[in-house]
XYZ file of C-alpha atoms in Angstrom:
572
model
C 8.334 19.744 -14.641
C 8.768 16.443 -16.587
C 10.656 13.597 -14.012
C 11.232 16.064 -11.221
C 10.459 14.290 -7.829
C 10.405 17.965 -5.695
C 9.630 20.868 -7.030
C 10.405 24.604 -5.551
C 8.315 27.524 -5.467
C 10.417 30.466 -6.641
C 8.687 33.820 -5.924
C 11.002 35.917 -3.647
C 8.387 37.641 -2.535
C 6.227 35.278 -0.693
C 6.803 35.051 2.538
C 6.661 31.468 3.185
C 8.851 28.406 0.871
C 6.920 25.939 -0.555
C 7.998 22.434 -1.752
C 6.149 20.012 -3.370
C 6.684 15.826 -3.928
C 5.893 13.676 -6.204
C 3.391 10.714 -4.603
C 1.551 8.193 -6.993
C -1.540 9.489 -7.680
C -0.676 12.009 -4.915
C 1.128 15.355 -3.910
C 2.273 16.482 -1.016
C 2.676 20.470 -0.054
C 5.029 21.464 2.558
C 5.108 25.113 3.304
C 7.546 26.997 6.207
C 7.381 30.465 7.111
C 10.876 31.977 5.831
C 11.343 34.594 8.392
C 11.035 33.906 12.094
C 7.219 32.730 13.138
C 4.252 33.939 10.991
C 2.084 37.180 11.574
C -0.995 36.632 14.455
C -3.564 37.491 11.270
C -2.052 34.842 9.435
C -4.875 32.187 9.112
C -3.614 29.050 6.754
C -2.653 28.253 2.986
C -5.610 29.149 0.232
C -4.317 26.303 -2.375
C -5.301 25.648 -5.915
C -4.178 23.918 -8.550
C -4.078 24.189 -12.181
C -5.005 20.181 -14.176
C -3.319 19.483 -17.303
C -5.431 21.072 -20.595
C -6.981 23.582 -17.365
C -7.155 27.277 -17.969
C -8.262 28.053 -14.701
C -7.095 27.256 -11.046
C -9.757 24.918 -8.967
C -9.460 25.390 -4.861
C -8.800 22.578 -3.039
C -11.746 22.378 -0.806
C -11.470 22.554 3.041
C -14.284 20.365 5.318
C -13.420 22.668 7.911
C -14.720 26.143 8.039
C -14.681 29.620 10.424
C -17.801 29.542 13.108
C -18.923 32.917 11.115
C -17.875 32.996 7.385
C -15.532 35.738 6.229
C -17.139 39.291 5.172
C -16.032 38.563 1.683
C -17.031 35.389 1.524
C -17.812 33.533 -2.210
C -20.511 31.311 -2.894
C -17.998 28.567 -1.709
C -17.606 28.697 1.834
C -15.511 25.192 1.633
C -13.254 27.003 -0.772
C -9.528 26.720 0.922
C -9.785 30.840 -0.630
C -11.812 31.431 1.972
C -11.541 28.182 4.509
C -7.747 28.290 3.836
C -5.393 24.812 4.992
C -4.219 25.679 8.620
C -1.687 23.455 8.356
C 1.963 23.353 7.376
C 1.908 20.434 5.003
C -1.473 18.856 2.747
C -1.515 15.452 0.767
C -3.596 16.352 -2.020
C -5.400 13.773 -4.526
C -6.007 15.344 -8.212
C -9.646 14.108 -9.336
C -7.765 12.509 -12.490
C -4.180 11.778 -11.549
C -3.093 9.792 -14.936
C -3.650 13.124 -16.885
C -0.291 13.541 -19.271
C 0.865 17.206 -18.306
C 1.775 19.360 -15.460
C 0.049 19.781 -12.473
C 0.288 22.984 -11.246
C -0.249 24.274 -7.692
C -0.747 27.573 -6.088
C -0.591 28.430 -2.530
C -1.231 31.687 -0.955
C -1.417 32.888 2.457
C -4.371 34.249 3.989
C -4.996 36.922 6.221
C -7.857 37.725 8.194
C -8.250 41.509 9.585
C -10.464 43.301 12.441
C -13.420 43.374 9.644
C -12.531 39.504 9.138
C -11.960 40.123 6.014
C -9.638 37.920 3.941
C -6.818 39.248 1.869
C -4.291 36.614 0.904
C -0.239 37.600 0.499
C 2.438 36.663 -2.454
C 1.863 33.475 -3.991
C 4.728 30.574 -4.604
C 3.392 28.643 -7.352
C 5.272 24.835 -8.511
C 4.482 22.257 -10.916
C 5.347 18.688 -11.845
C 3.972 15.598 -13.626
C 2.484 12.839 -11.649
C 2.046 10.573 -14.565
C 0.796 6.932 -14.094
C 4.108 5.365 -14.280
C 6.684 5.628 -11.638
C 9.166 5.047 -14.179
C 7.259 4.563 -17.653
C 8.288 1.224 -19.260
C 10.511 -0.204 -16.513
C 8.406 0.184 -12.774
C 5.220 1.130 -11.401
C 4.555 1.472 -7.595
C 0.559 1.291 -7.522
C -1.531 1.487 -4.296
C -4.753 0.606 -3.211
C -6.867 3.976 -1.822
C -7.793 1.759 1.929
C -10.063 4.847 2.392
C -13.153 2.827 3.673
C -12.815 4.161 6.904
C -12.741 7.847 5.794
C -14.885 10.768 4.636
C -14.897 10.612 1.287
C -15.776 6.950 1.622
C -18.961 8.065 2.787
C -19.611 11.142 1.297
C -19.199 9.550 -1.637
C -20.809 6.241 -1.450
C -22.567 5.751 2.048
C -25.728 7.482 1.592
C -26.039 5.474 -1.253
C -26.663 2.023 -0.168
C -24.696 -0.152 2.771
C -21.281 -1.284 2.664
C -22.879 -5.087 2.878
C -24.601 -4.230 -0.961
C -20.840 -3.724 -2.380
C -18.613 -5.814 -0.333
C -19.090 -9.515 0.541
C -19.527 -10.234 4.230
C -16.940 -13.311 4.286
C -14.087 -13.828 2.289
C -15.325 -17.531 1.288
C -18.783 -15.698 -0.892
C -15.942 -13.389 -2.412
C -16.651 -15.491 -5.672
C -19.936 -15.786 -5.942
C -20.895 -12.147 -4.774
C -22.970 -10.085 -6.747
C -22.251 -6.564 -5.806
C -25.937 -4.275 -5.960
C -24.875 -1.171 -4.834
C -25.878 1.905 -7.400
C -22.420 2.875 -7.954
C -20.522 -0.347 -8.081
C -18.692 0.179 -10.895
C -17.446 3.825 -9.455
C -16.563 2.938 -6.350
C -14.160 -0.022 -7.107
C -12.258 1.722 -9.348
C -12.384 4.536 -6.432
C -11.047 2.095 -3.773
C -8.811 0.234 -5.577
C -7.525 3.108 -7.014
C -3.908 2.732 -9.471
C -3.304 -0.592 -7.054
C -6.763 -2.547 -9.078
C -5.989 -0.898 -12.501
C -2.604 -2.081 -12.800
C -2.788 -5.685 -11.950
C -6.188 -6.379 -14.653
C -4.041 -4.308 -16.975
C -1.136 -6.850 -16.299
C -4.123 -10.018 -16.679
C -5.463 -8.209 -19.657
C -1.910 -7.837 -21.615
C -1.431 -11.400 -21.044
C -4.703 -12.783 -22.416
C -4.576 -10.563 -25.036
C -1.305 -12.081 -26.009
C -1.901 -15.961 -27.062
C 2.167 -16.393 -26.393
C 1.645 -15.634 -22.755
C 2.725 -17.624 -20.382
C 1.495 -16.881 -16.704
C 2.872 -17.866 -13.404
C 0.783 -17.405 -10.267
C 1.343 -17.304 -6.367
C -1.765 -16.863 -4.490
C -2.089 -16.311 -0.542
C -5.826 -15.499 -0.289
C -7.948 -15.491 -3.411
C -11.143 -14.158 -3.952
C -11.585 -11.587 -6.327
C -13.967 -12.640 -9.039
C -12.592 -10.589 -11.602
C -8.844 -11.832 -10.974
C -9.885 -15.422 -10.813
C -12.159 -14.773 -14.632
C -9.144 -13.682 -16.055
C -7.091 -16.359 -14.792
C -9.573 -18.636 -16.205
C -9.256 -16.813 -19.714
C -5.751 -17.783 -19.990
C -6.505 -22.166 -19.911
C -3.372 -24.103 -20.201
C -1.078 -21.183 -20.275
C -1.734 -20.817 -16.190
C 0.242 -22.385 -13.912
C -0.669 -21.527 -10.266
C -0.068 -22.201 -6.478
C -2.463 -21.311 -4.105
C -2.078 -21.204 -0.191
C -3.976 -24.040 1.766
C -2.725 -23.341 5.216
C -5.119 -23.260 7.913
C -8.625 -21.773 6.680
C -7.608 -21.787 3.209
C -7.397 -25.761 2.864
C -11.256 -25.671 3.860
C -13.230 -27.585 1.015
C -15.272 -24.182 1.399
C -13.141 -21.689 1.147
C -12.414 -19.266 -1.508
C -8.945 -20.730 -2.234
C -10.173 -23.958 -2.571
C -13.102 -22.643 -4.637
C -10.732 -20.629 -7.134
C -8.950 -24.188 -7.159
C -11.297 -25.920 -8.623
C -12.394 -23.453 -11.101
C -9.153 -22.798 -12.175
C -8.401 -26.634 -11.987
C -10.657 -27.012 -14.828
C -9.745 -24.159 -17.112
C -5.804 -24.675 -16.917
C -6.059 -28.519 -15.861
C -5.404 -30.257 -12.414
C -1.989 -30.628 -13.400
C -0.863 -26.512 -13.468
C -2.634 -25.960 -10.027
C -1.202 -26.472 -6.780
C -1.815 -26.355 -3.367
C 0.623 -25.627 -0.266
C 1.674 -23.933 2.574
C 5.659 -23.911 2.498
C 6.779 -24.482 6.377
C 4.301 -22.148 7.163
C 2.518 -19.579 4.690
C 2.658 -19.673 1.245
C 2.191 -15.752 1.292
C 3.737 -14.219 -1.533
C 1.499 -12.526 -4.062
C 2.913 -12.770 -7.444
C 2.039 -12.938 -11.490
C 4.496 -13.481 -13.832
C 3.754 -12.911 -17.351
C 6.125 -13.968 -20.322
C 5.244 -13.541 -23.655
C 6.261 -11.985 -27.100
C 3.867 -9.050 -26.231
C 4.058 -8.568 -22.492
C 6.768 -9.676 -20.119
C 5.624 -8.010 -16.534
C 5.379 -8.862 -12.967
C 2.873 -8.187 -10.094
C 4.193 -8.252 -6.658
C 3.866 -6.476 -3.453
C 0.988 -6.221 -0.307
C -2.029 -6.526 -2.092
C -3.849 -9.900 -1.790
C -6.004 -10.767 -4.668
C -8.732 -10.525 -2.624
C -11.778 -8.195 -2.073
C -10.279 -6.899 1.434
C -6.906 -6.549 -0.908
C -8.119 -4.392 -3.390
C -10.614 -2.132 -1.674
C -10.543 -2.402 1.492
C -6.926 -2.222 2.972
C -4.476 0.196 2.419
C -1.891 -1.655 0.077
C 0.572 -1.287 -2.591
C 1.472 -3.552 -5.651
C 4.708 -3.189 -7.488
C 4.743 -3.649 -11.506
C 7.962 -4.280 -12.825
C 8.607 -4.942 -16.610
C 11.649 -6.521 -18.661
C 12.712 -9.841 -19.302
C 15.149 -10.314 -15.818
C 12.691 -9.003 -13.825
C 10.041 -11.891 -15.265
C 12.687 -14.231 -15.563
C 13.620 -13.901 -11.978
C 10.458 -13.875 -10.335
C 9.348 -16.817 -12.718
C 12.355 -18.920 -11.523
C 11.261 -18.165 -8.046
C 8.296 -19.753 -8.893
C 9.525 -22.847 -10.458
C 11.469 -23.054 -6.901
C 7.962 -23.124 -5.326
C 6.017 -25.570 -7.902
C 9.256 -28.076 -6.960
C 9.781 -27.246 -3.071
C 7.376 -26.781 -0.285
C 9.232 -26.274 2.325
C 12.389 -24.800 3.759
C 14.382 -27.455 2.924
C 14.477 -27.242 -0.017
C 13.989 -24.198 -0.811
C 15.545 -22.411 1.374
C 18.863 -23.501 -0.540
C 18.248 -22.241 -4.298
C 19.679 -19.059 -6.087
C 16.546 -17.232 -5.745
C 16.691 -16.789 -1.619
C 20.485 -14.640 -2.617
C 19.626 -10.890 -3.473
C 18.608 -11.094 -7.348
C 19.204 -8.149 -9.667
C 16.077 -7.132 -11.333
C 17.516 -5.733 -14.503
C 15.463 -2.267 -14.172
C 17.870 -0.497 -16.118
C 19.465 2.542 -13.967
C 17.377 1.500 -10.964
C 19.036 -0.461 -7.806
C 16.559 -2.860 -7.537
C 17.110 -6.538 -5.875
C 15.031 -9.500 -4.932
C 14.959 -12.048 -2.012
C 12.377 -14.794 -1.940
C 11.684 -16.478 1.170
C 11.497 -19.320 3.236
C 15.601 -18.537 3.671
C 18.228 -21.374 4.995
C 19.963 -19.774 8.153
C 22.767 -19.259 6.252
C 21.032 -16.510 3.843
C 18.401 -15.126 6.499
C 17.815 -10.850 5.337
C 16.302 -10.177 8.555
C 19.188 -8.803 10.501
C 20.318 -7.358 7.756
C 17.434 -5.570 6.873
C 17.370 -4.637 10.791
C 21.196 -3.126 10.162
C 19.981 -1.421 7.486
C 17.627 0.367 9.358
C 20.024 1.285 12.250
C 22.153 3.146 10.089
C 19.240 5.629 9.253
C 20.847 9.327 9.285
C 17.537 11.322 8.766
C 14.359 9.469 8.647
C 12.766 6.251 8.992
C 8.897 5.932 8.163
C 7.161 2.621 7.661
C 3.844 0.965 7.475
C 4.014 -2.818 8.559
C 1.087 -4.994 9.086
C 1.506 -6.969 12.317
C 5.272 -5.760 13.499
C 3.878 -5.381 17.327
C 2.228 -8.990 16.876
C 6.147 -10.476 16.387
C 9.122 -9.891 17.773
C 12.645 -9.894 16.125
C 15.628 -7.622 14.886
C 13.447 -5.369 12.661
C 11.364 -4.331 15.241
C 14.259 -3.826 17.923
C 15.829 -1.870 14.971
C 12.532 0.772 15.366
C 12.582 0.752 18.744
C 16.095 2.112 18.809
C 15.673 4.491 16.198
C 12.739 6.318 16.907
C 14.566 6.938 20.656
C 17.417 8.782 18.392
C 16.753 12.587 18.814
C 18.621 12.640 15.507
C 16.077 10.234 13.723
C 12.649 11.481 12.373
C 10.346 8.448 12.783
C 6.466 7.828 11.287
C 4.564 4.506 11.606
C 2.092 2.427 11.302
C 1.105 -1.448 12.287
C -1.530 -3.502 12.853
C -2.830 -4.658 15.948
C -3.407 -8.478 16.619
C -7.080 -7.550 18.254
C -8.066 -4.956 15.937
C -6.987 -1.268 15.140
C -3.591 0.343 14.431
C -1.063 1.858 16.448
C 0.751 5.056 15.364
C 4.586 5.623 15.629
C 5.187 8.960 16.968
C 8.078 10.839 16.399
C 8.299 11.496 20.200
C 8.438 7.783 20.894
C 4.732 7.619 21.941
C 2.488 4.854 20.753
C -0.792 6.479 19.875
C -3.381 3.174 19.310
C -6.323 3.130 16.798
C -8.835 1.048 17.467
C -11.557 1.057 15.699
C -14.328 3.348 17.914
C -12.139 6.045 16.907
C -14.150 6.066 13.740
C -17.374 6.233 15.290
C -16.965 7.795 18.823
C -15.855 11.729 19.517
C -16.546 12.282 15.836
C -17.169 15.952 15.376
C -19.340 17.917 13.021
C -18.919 18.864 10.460
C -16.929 15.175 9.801
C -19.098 11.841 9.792
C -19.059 8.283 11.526
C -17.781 5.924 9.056
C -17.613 2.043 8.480
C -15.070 0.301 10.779
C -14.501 -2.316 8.213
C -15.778 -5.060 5.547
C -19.200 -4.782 6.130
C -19.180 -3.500 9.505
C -16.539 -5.777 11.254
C -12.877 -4.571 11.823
C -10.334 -6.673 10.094
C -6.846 -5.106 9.236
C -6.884 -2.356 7.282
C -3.353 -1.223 7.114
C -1.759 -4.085 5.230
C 1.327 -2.557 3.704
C 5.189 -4.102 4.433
C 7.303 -1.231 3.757
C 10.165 0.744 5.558
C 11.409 3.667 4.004
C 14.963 5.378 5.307
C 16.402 8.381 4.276
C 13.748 9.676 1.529
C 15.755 13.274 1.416
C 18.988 11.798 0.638
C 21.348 10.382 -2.477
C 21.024 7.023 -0.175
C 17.230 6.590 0.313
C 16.040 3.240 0.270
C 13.129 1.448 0.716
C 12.156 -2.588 1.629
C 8.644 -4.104 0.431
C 7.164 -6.823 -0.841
C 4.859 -9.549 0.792
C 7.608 -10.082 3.742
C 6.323 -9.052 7.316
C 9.649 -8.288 8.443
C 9.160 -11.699 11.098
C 11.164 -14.465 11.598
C 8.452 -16.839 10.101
C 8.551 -14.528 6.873
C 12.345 -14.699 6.643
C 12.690 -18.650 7.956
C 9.236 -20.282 6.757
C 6.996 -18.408 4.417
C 6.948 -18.147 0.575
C 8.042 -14.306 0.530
C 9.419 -12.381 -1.788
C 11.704 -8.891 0.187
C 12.021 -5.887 -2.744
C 15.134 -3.642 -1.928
C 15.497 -0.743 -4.154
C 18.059 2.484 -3.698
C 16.007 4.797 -5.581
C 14.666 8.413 -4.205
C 12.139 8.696 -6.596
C 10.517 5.566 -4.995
C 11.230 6.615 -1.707
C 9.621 9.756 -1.643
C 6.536 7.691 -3.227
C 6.427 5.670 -0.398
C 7.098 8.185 1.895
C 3.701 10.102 0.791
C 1.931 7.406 1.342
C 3.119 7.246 5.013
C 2.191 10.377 5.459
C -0.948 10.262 4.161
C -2.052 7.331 5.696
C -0.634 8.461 9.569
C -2.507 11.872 9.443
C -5.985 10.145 8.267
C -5.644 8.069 10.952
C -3.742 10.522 13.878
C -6.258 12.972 13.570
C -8.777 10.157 14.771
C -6.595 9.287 17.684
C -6.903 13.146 18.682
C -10.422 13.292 18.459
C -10.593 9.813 20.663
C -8.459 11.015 23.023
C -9.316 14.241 23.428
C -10.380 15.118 27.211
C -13.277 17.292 26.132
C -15.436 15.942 23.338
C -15.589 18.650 20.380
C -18.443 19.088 19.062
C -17.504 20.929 15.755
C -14.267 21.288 14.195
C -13.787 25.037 13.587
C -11.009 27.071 11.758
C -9.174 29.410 14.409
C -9.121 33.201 13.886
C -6.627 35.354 14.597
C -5.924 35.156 18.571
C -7.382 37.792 21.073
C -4.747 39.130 23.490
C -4.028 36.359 25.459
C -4.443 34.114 23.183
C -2.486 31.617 20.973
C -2.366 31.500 17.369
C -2.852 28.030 15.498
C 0.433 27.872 14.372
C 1.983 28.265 17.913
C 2.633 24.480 18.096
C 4.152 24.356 14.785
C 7.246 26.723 16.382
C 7.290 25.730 19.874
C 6.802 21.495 19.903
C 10.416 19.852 18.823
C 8.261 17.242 16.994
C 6.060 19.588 14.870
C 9.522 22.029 14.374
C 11.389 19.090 12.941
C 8.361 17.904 10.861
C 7.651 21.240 9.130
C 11.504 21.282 8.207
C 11.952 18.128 7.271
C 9.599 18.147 4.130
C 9.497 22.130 3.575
């Protein structure tokens, strides 16, 4: 259905509900048993889906299979119709997400009998558009895939050449490095998925439109295609580029994309600071008679940005929006600091001017007097159904913000996902329990089970951050859901020192988005905590068949553990 953000299944019959929402470039299923606990045959969800301009269903594929196939086994064993989802909720990616049309879904039940044959029950069938633009005209949330460390990565790509013949080793060759891997081209656009697309498509607008007029703020800066198209533009660039700490190298790639840049647009529209601390934002501005469009967001303009962390870039279009963010930046070509920046109209919440959409501003470094960290901190705190987030570096600071997630993942009443980054490598995991579950990074390569594969740890073999986002998400499911993003690290340096810009927006639509992506990122990387952890070593992940006596069923935990009962409610 055009614009809907959840859809229902209907069929009366089926025994189980299904729901699904709206992600970008992304669905997620949630299914729940309607009556009491599912039967003991019951073995998982067979799901397909119908594309737009599709006459026929395709089955989602399953890496996971029984130890013996089924007696009635197809010529797909992989086939979720026959190696069905034995879980209660799936993120699913469409192969071409930016189809116009419906995407329709199917989900079925299976059931596997004494023959182990499978027979599948009443289906609940749903459809909705995903559509490239979050809303078409006026916003699009874009992420990057951050799915080097992950099984498609290297089915995909691996066994094609190394990581080292498509990604630079250091950030400083970023500009000069020549990608030879076969399927370069492919696996860019794979990695940096809608995130990559839609800032060139932002560049490209503005050098196709000799009326342009483009304002840059650059934390790291590397990206050779970026940094061409900034070069396209000459005159009509004005940039500022971070030289804190490694950037201000002569060598580095900031310094390098300085110079360049120096000479297309002239020494007098690039500059070079550091505010009191970071100059961190990542912004483009373009005003013109043809496009008027900004980039902000996570995503560093950077090689690491685009395809290797997970990320997300915001587009927004109309003239406020541009205006705002490029007055923002005029505030930054004239200040350097706190002082005095930290006093102008663009630290104060700023209306973006996205028509119906409750969508505000707040740049950073902010005077005492207009700090948004507490706030933001209160704002979490009066959660009344879920928080989820995904926040490079909150357990490297300390501060309200984190206090605030502290207090409401030890609510009963609170449902609470996350994610952040580790200052010595690897992730930790915010369970809904109040456990910390850490990733570091052998839990790519160690306890890996067949029939899953070890994958790359990072750029080129080393770690680095790969969860990058800055985004909290509370209350998806209700009228109030609201979500904070931007470059800001929810720190005091971010709210007190750095160039930041904080994105507030009351919108569902976009909190469900974000809230997908939470999801889909915590159970890539959860289920590598539990093969880590696990006490026994596995050797090969196998689909469960119905239990003997004595036995459990798979879904036991899904109806007995509080956390699992409240998950498969919350989104089914």
């Amino acid at each position: 259905m055009s614009g809907e953000i959840e859809v229902l299944g209907t069929n009366a019959a089926a025994p189980f509900s299904l729901k699904v929402h709206r992600g970008e470039g992304m669905v997620l299923l949630a299914m729940d048993w309607k009556v009491g606990r599912p039967p003991a045959d019951f073995v998982g969800f067979s799901i397909e889906y119908l594309p737009p301009g599709n006459v026929k269903f395709l089955a989602l594929r399953n890496r996971i299979t029984f130890a013996t196939p089924p007696a009635n086994v197809g010529t797909n064993p992989n086939s979720s119709l026959f190696a069905p989802i034995q879980k209660f909720r799936w993120v699913h990616f469409p192969f071409d997400p930016e189809r116009n049309g419906e995407y329709r879904y199917r989900v079925r039940p299976a059931f596997m009998d004494a023959t182990r044959t499978i027979t599948w029950g009443d289906p609940q069938e749903a459809g909705l558009e995903l559509r490239r633009e979050t809303y078409p005209g006026v916003l699009n949330i874009a992420f990057a895939r951050g799915f080097v460390s992950s099984q498609a990565f290297v089915d995909r790509y691996v066994s094609a050449g190394p990581i080292s013949t498509l990604l630079p080793e250091k950030a400083d060759d970023g500009l000069t490095f020549l990608p030879t891997h076969p399927k370069t081209e492919d696996a860019l656009a794979w990695m940096g998925f809608e995130a990559r697309s839609a800032i060139l498509e932002v560049l490209d607008q503005a050098v196709s439109d000799p009326t342009a007029k483009v304002c840059v703020v650059a934390y790291d800066l590397n990206e050779p295609e970026i940094v061409g198209r900034l070069e396209q533009l000459g005159t009509r660039l004005r940039i500022v580029i971070d030289d804190s700490a490694a950037h201000g190298d002569p060598h580095s790639a900031e310094t390098q994309a300085a110079t360049r840049l120096a000479a297309s647009a002239g020494a007098v529209n690039v500059k070079r600071h550091h505010m009191s601390n970071l100059q961190h934002n990542k912004t483009i501005v373009a005003e013109g008679a043809a496009v008027r469009a900004v980039v902000c967001g996570s995503t560093n303009f950077t090689w690491r940005g685009l395809y290797i962390q997970a990320n997300n870039a915001l587009i927004l279009r109309g003239e406020r929006a541009a205006r705002v963010f490029r007055v923002a930046f005029d505030g930054y070509w004239r200040h350097n600091s706190v002082v005095g920046f930290g006093t102008t109209e663009s630290t104060r919440w700023r209306d973006l001017g996205l028509g119906d959409l409750d969508a505000r501003v707040s740049f950073s470094p902010h005077a005492a007097a207009s700090a948004r960290l507490g706030s933001v901190a209160d704002d979490i705190g009066r959660a009344t159904s879920s928080v989820f987030y995904s926040l490079a570096f909150l357990h490297q600071t300390t501060g309200p913000v984190r206090d605030a997630v502290k207090r409401v993942t030890a609510d009963p009443n609170i449902f609470v996902y996350g994610m952040a980054d580790r200052q010595i490598g690897g992730l930790d995991l915010q369970l809904p329990n109040g456990n910390i579950a850490p990733v570091r990074p052998e839990a790519l390569v160690k306890n890996v089970p067949e029939p899953f594969k070890s994958e790359p740890t990072g750029l080129a073999g080393s770690v680095g951050t790969r969860m990058h986002h800055k985004f909290v998400v509370i209350d998806f499911d209700r009228p109030t859901a609201r979500v904070y993003t931007g470059s800001y690290n929810f720190s005091g340096p971010a709210d007190g020192k750095n160039g930041e810009n904080l994105i507030r927006i009351r919108d569902r639509r976009v909190a469900v988005a974000y809230t997908v992506e939470a999801i889909r990122l915590f159970d890539h990387y959860h289920f590598r905590v539990r093969q880590l952890q696990a006490e026994t070593a596995v050797t090969a992940l196998r689909l469960r068949e119905p239990p003997l006596a004595g036995e459990d069923p798979w879904w036991l935990d899904d109806y007995t553990a509080p956390v699992k009962i409240r998950d498969r409610e919350l989104f089914a």
